Amino acid sequence: MKFADFILREAIRTEIKSTTKEDVIREMVQSLLSSGGIKEDEYEGIVKAIIRREELGSTGLGRGIAVPHSKHPSVDHIVGTVAISQEGVDFDSLDCEKVYLFFLVVSPPGEPGEHLRALEHITRQLRDETFCRFLKQSKTQEDVCQLLNEADDNMFGK
Amino acid sequence: MNALFTLTRELEVLNNAGLHTRVALLLFKTMERFQSEANLSKEGRIASCRSVLDLLSLGAAKGEKVLLTIQGEDAEQVLQEMVTLFENRFYEDDNMQNTEF
């Protein structure tokens, strides 16, 4: 699986202003809504599902990275987006450090393999420090899209 | 000087959801109780069991096999613990539709 298969390019946000975990999740789900990735009446349900998932264990994986996610019956294929915070957000991360790079994913129930492939692709790139540095430096949606395209072309995470 | 044990074991992922985030967190938390270093590898990619990011990057799905390598003085205890977790499907109920990833 590649970023092109599930990241909604129009939903990508650089320089998000949210300063709390819940607000980051809300801002990112709102970006999915604004770009047509989810339905308006499902917004609150998806936000709550992701927050519930966080309560089972933070997806702040350390090294300034978080992958908030949940499954939700309102989507029939995986949708995701990327957000960057320049200030960093307290996300209850495993290493107790702030998070700067967020990949949010919503998956349909009953497709654990697809969900796993999406997380595999995301985390494979995030293991690459150069990818993380370039992503954090991205100032525009276009910058991020270009980086994701390069990652899809196997330029990172080898 | 104490001998440094290295143990290896091939393990199969048995739960429906595979090695997803909560399972990776479970392995990570398990390792906090031990001194040894443990890696899982799949198709040449190596993941430290002390890194959730690493573990997720394996994308280990149901039915796939991973190679566990443990090195350290409490390697045998780590091996027992890991085998138990894998054999018990990480204590996940595959029939629960609402199991969170």
CSV table of C-alpha atoms in Angstrom, one decimal:
chain,number,residue,atom,x,y,z
A,1,MET,CA,0.0,0.0,0.0
A,2,LYS,CA,1.1,3.5,-0.8
A,3,PHE,CA,0.2,7.0,0.6
A,4,ALA,CA,-1.5,7.7,-2.7
A,5,ASP,CA,-4.0,4.9,-1.9
A,6,PHE,CA,-5.3,6.5,1.3
A,7,ILE,CA,-3.9,10.0,2.1
A,8,LEU,CA,-6.3,12.7,0.9
A,9,ARG,CA,-4.0,15.3,-0.4
A,10,GLU,CA,-6.5,18.2,0.1
A,11,ALA,CA,-6.8,17.2,3.8
A,12,ILE,CA,-3.1,17.7,4.5
A,13,ARG,CA,-2.4,20.5,7.0
A,14,THR,CA,1.0,22.1,7.7
A,15,GLU,CA,1.4,24.4,10.7
A,16,ILE,CA,-1.7,23.3,12.6
A,17,LYS,CA,-2.6,25.5,15.6
A,18,SER,CA,-4.1,22.9,17.9
A,19,THR,CA,-2.3,22.6,21.2
A,20,THR,CA,-4.1,19.7,22.8
A,21,LYS,CA,-4.5,16.0,21.8
A,22,GLU,CA,-8.3,16.2,21.3
A,23,ASP,CA,-8.0,19.5,19.3
A,24,VAL,CA,-5.4,17.9,17.0
A,25,ILE,CA,-7.7,15.0,16.4
A,26,ARG,CA,-10.7,17.3,15.8
A,27,GLU,CA,-8.7,19.5,13.4
A,28,MET,CA,-7.5,16.5,11.4
A,29,VAL,CA,-10.9,14.9,11.2
A,30,GLN,CA,-12.3,18.2,10.2
A,31,SER,CA,-9.8,18.3,7.3
A,32,LEU,CA,-11.0,14.9,6.2
A,33,LEU,CA,-14.5,16.3,6.3
A,34,SER,CA,-13.6,19.5,4.3
A,35,SER,CA,-11.9,17.4,1.6
A,36,GLY,CA,-14.9,15.0,1.3
A,37,GLY,CA,-13.2,12.0,2.9
A,38,ILE,CA,-16.0,11.6,5.5
A,39,LYS,CA,-19.6,12.6,5.8
A,40,GLU,CA,-20.6,15.5,7.9
A,41,ASP,CA,-22.9,13.6,10.2
A,42,GLU,CA,-20.1,11.1,11.0
A,43,TYR,CA,-17.6,13.8,12.2
A,44,GLU,CA,-18.4,13.5,15.9
A,45,GLY,CA,-18.6,9.7,15.8
A,46,ILE,CA,-15.2,9.4,14.2
A,47,VAL,CA,-13.6,11.9,16.6
A,48,LYS,CA,-15.0,10.0,19.5
A,49,ALA,CA,-13.9,6.6,18.1
A,50,ILE,CA,-10.3,7.9,17.7
A,51,ILE,CA,-10.3,9.4,21.2
A,52,ARG,CA,-11.6,6.1,22.6
A,53,ARG,CA,-8.8,4.3,20.8
A,54,GLU,CA,-6.3,6.7,22.3
A,55,GLU,CA,-7.6,5.8,25.8
A,56,LEU,CA,-6.6,2.2,25.2
A,57,GLY,CA,-3.0,3.3,24.7
A,58,SER,CA,-1.5,6.4,23.1
A,59,THR,CA,-0.5,6.3,19.5
A,60,GLY,CA,2.2,8.8,20.3
A,61,LEU,CA,4.9,6.4,19.4
A,62,GLY,CA,7.9,8.5,20.4
A,63,ARG,CA,10.4,10.6,18.4
A,64,GLY,CA,7.8,13.3,17.8
A,65,ILE,CA,5.4,11.0,15.9
A,66,ALA,CA,1.8,10.0,16.4
A,67,VAL,CA,-0.6,7.8,14.3
A,68,PRO,CA,-4.1,8.4,15.8
A,69,HIS,CA,-6.5,6.0,14.1
A,70,SER,CA,-9.7,4.0,14.5
A,71,LYS,CA,-12.0,1.9,12.4
A,72,HIS,CA,-15.4,3.3,11.7
A,73,PRO,CA,-18.4,1.8,9.8
A,74,SER,CA,-19.1,5.1,7.9
A,75,VAL,CA,-16.0,4.6,5.6
A,76,ASP,CA,-15.8,1.9,3.0
A,77,HIS,CA,-12.1,2.3,2.3
A,78,ILE,CA,-9.2,3.7,4.3
A,79,VAL,CA,-8.9,7.4,4.4
A,80,GLY,CA,-6.1,9.4,6.1
A,81,THR,CA,-4.4,12.7,6.4
A,82,VAL,CA,-1.1,14.3,7.6
A,83,ALA,CA,-0.6,17.2,9.9
A,84,ILE,CA,2.4,19.1,11.1
A,85,SER,CA,2.8,21.1,14.3
A,86,GLN,CA,5.7,23.4,14.5
A,87,GLU,CA,5.2,24.0,18.3
A,88,GLY,CA,4.6,20.4,19.2
A,89,VAL,CA,1.7,18.9,21.1
A,90,ASP,CA,1.5,16.9,24.3
A,91,PHE,CA,0.1,13.6,23.1
A,92,ASP,CA,0.8,11.3,26.0
A,93,SER,CA,3.6,9.8,24.0
A,94,LEU,CA,5.6,6.8,25.1
A,95,ASP,CA,8.7,8.9,25.4
A,96,CYS,CA,6.8,11.8,27.1
A,97,GLU,CA,8.0,14.1,24.3
A,98,LYS,CA,5.9,16.5,22.2
A,99,VAL,CA,4.5,15.3,18.9
A,100,TYR,CA,5.2,17.3,15.7
A,101,LEU,CA,4.2,14.8,12.9
A,102,PHE,CA,0.7,13.2,12.8
A,103,PHE,CA,-0.7,10.6,10.5
A,104,LEU,CA,-4.5,10.0,11.1
A,105,VAL,CA,-6.2,7.0,9.6
A,106,VAL,CA,-9.8,5.9,9.6
A,107,SER,CA,-10.4,2.3,8.4
A,108,PRO,CA,-13.6,0.3,7.7
A,109,PRO,CA,-14.3,-2.5,10.1
A,110,GLY,CA,-13.5,-6.0,9.0
A,111,GLU,CA,-10.4,-5.0,7.0
A,112,PRO,CA,-7.6,-5.6,9.4
A,113,GLY,CA,-5.1,-6.5,6.7
A,114,GLU,CA,-5.6,-3.2,4.9
A,115,HIS,CA,-5.3,-1.2,8.1
A,116,LEU,CA,-2.1,-3.1,8.9
A,117,ARG,CA,-0.7,-2.3,5.4
A,118,ALA,CA,-1.4,1.4,5.8
A,119,LEU,CA,0.3,1.6,9.2
A,120,GLU,CA,3.2,-0.5,7.9
A,121,HIS,CA,3.7,2.0,5.1
A,122,ILE,CA,3.4,5.0,7.4
A,123,THR,CA,5.8,3.7,10.1
A,124,ARG,CA,8.3,2.4,7.5
A,125,GLN,CA,8.8,5.9,6.3
A,126,LEU,CA,8.8,7.4,9.8
A,127,ARG,CA,11.7,5.1,10.8
A,128,ASP,CA,13.7,7.1,8.3
A,129,GLU,CA,15.1,10.2,10.0
A,130,THR,CA,15.6,12.0,6.7
A,131,PHE,CA,11.9,11.6,5.8
A,132,CYS,CA,10.9,12.9,9.3
A,133,ARG,CA,13.2,15.9,8.9
A,134,PHE,CA,11.9,16.8,5.5
A,135,LEU,CA,8.3,16.4,6.6
A,136,LYS,CA,8.7,18.6,9.5
A,137,GLN,CA,10.3,21.3,7.3
A,138,SER,CA,7.4,21.1,4.8
A,139,LYS,CA,5.6,24.5,4.7
A,140,THR,CA,2.8,23.8,2.1
A,141,GLN,CA,0.4,21.0,1.1
A,142,GLU,CA,2.4,20.7,-2.1
A,143,ASP,CA,5.7,20.2,-0.2
A,144,VAL,CA,4.1,17.3,1.8
A,145,CYS,CA,2.5,15.8,-1.4
A,146,GLN,CA,5.9,15.8,-3.1
A,147,LEU,CA,7.5,14.1,-0.1
A,148,LEU,CA,4.8,11.5,0.1
A,149,ASN,CA,5.2,10.8,-3.6
A,150,GLU,CA,8.9,10.3,-3.2
A,151,ALA,CA,8.2,7.9,-0.3
A,152,ASP,CA,5.8,6.0,-2.5
A,153,ASP,CA,8.6,5.8,-5.0
A,154,ASN,CA,10.7,4.0,-2.3
A,155,MET,CA,13.1,6.9,-1.7
A,156,PHE,CA,12.8,6.5,2.1
A,157,GLY,CA,12.3,3.7,4.6
A,158,LYS,CA,14.4,1.1,2.9
B,1,MET,CA,31.8,-12.8,33.3
B,2,ASN,CA,28.2,-13.9,32.7
B,3,ALA,CA,27.4,-15.8,29.6
B,4,LEU,CA,25.2,-13.9,27.1
B,5,PHE,CA,22.4,-16.0,25.9
B,6,THR,CA,21.0,-15.7,22.4
B,7,LEU,CA,17.8,-17.4,21.6
B,8,THR,CA,15.8,-17.5,18.4
B,9,ARG,CA,12.3,-18.8,17.7
B,10,GLU,CA,10.0,-18.6,14.7
B,11,LEU,CA,6.5,-17.4,15.7
B,12,GLU,CA,3.3,-17.2,13.8
B,13,VAL,CA,0.9,-14.3,14.2
B,14,LEU,CA,-2.5,-16.0,15.0
B,15,ASN,CA,-4.9,-13.1,15.8
B,16,ASN,CA,-7.1,-11.7,13.1
B,17,ALA,CA,-5.9,-8.1,13.4
B,18,GLY,CA,-2.2,-9.0,13.2
B,19,LEU,CA,0.6,-7.1,14.9
B,20,HIS,CA,-1.3,-3.8,15.1
B,21,THR,CA,-0.7,-0.9,17.5
B,22,ARG,CA,-2.1,-2.3,20.6
B,23,VAL,CA,-0.2,-5.6,20.2
B,24,ALA,CA,3.0,-3.6,19.5
B,25,LEU,CA,2.3,-1.7,22.8
B,26,LEU,CA,1.8,-5.0,24.6
B,27,LEU,CA,5.2,-6.3,23.4
B,28,PHE,CA,6.8,-3.0,24.2
B,29,LYS,CA,5.4,-3.0,27.8
B,30,THR,CA,6.4,-6.6,28.2
B,31,MET,CA,10.0,-5.8,27.4
B,32,GLU,CA,10.0,-3.2,30.2
B,33,ARG,CA,10.2,-6.0,32.7
B,34,PHE,CA,13.3,-7.5,31.2
B,35,GLN,CA,16.9,-6.6,30.6
B,36,SER,CA,17.5,-8.6,27.4
B,37,GLU,CA,17.2,-7.1,23.9
B,38,ALA,CA,14.7,-8.7,21.6
B,39,ASN,CA,14.1,-8.2,17.9
B,40,LEU,CA,11.4,-9.5,15.6
B,41,SER,CA,12.3,-9.8,11.9
B,42,LYS,CA,10.2,-10.4,8.8
B,43,GLU,CA,11.5,-10.6,5.2
B,44,GLY,CA,14.8,-9.0,6.2
B,45,ARG,CA,13.3,-6.1,8.1
B,46,ILE,CA,14.3,-6.0,11.8
B,47,ALA,CA,12.3,-4.4,14.5
B,48,SER,CA,13.3,-3.9,18.1
B,49,CYS,CA,10.6,-5.1,20.5
B,50,ARG,CA,11.4,-1.9,22.5
B,51,SER,CA,10.1,0.3,19.6
B,52,VAL,CA,6.4,0.4,18.7
B,53,LEU,CA,7.3,2.3,15.6
B,54,ASP,CA,9.7,-0.5,14.5
B,55,LEU,CA,7.1,-3.3,15.3
B,56,LEU,CA,4.4,-1.6,13.3
B,57,SER,CA,6.7,-1.2,10.3
B,58,LEU,CA,6.8,-5.0,10.0
B,59,GLY,CA,3.2,-5.1,9.0
B,60,ALA,CA,2.9,-8.7,10.3
B,61,ALA,CA,-0.5,-10.0,9.4
B,62,LYS,CA,-2.4,-13.1,10.6
B,63,GLY,CA,-0.8,-16.2,9.3
B,64,GLU,CA,2.6,-14.6,8.8
B,65,LYS,CA,5.7,-15.7,10.5
B,66,VAL,CA,8.3,-13.6,12.3
B,67,LEU,CA,11.7,-14.6,13.7
B,68,LEU,CA,12.3,-13.6,17.4
B,69,THR,CA,15.9,-13.1,18.4
B,70,ILE,CA,16.7,-12.5,22.1
B,71,GLN,CA,20.0,-11.7,23.6
B,72,GLY,CA,20.6,-11.2,27.3
B,73,GLU,CA,20.8,-12.8,30.7
B,74,ASP,CA,17.0,-13.2,31.0
B,75,ALA,CA,16.5,-14.3,27.4
B,76,GLU,CA,14.8,-17.5,28.4
B,77,GLN,CA,12.2,-15.7,30.4
B,78,VAL,CA,11.6,-13.3,27.5
B,79,LEU,CA,11.2,-16.2,25.1
B,80,GLN,CA,8.6,-17.9,27.4
B,81,GLU,CA,6.7,-14.6,27.7
B,82,MET,CA,6.7,-13.9,24.0
B,83,VAL,CA,5.7,-17.5,23.0
B,84,THR,CA,2.8,-17.2,25.5
B,85,LEU,CA,1.6,-13.9,24.0
B,86,PHE,CA,1.8,-15.1,20.4
B,87,GLU,CA,0.2,-18.5,21.2
B,88,ASN,CA,-2.7,-16.8,23.1
B,89,ARG,CA,-3.3,-14.4,20.2
B,90,PHE,CA,-2.2,-11.5,22.4
B,91,TYR,CA,-5.4,-12.2,24.4
B,92,GLU,CA,-7.6,-10.7,21.7
B,93,ASP,CA,-11.0,-11.9,20.9
B,94,ASP,CA,-11.2,-12.4,17.1
B,95,ASN,CA,-15.0,-12.6,17.3
B,96,MET,CA,-15.4,-9.2,18.8
B,97,GLN,CA,-16.5,-6.8,16.1
B,98,ASN,CA,-15.7,-3.8,18.2
B,99,THR,CA,-12.1,-4.7,19.0
B,100,GLU,CA,-10.2,-1.6,18.5
B,101,PHE,CA,-7.1,-1.8,16.3
